[in-house]
Amino acid sequence: MTELVEAGKLDTVLGQTCLALARRVDRPGLDTGSSLATVAERLRVMLAEATRGTGKASAPQSLQDELAERRKRHGA
């Protein structure tokens, strides 16, 4: 998880929780599709929480920033 390393959060409780969830997504075993989707969503939430405030914009935030910049240039 590059995001955790760059944010300096790899060795935190949240960082380790993210790694555990990522392992479960990578090796689902007998998980159903719906439980795997739940784990993947929880990973997304936990990763966002772990990297919040580290100065790196999330992908959705980057897209919103890009859209705002385009609108600004085009006067919309």
C-alpha positions in Angstrom: 0.0 0.0 0.0 2.0 2.9 -1.3 -0.5 5.4 0.0 0.1 4.3 3.6 3.9 4.4 3.2 3.8 7.9 1.6 1.5 9.1 4.4 3.7 7.6 7.0 0.8 5.6 8.3 1.9 2.0 7.5 2.9 1.2 11.1 -0.2 2.6 12.7 -3.3 0.7 13.8 -5.3 2.1 10.9 -2.5 1.2 8.5 -2.3 -2.3 9.7 -6.1 -2.7 9.6 -5.9 -1.5 5.9 -3.3 -4.2 5.2 -5.4 -6.9 6.8 -8.4 -5.9 4.8 -6.4 -5.7 1.6 -5.1 -9.3 2.2 -8.6 -10.5 2.7 -9.7 -8.9 -0.6 -6.6 -10.4 -2.4 -7.4 -13.9 -0.9 -11.1 -14.1 -0.4 -11.3 -17.8 0.3 -14.9 -18.7 0.9 -16.2 -15.2 1.1 -19.3 -14.5 -1.0 -19.4 -11.7 -3.5 -21.4 -9.5 -1.3 -19.1 -10.0 1.7 -16.1 -9.3 -0.5 -17.8 -6.1 -1.7 -18.3 -5.1 1.9 -14.7 -5.7 2.8 -13.6 -3.7 -0.3 -15.8 -0.8 0.7 -14.5 -0.9 4.3 -10.9 -0.9 2.9 -11.7 2.2 0.9 -13.1 4.0 3.9 -10.3 2.9 6.2 -7.6 3.9 3.7 -9.2 7.3 3.3 -9.3 7.7 7.1 -5.7 6.6 7.5 -4.4 9.0 4.8 -6.7 12.0 5.7 -4.8 15.1 6.4 -1.5 13.9 4.9 -1.6 16.5 2.1 -2.3 14.1 -0.7 -5.6 14.5 -2.4 -7.8 11.4 -2.9 -8.7 10.4 -6.5 -12.2 11.8 -6.2 -10.9 15.0 -4.7 -8.3 15.3 -7.5 -11.0 14.9 -10.1 -13.2 17.6 -8.3 -10.2 19.9 -8.2 -9.5 19.3 -11.9 -13.1 20.0 -12.8 -13.1 23.2 -10.7 -10.0 24.4 -12.4 -11.4 23.7 -15.9 -14.6 25.6 -15.1 -12.6 28.5 -13.8 -10.5 28.7 -17.0 -13.7 28.5 -19.1 -15.6 31.0 -17.0 -18.4 28.6 -16.1 
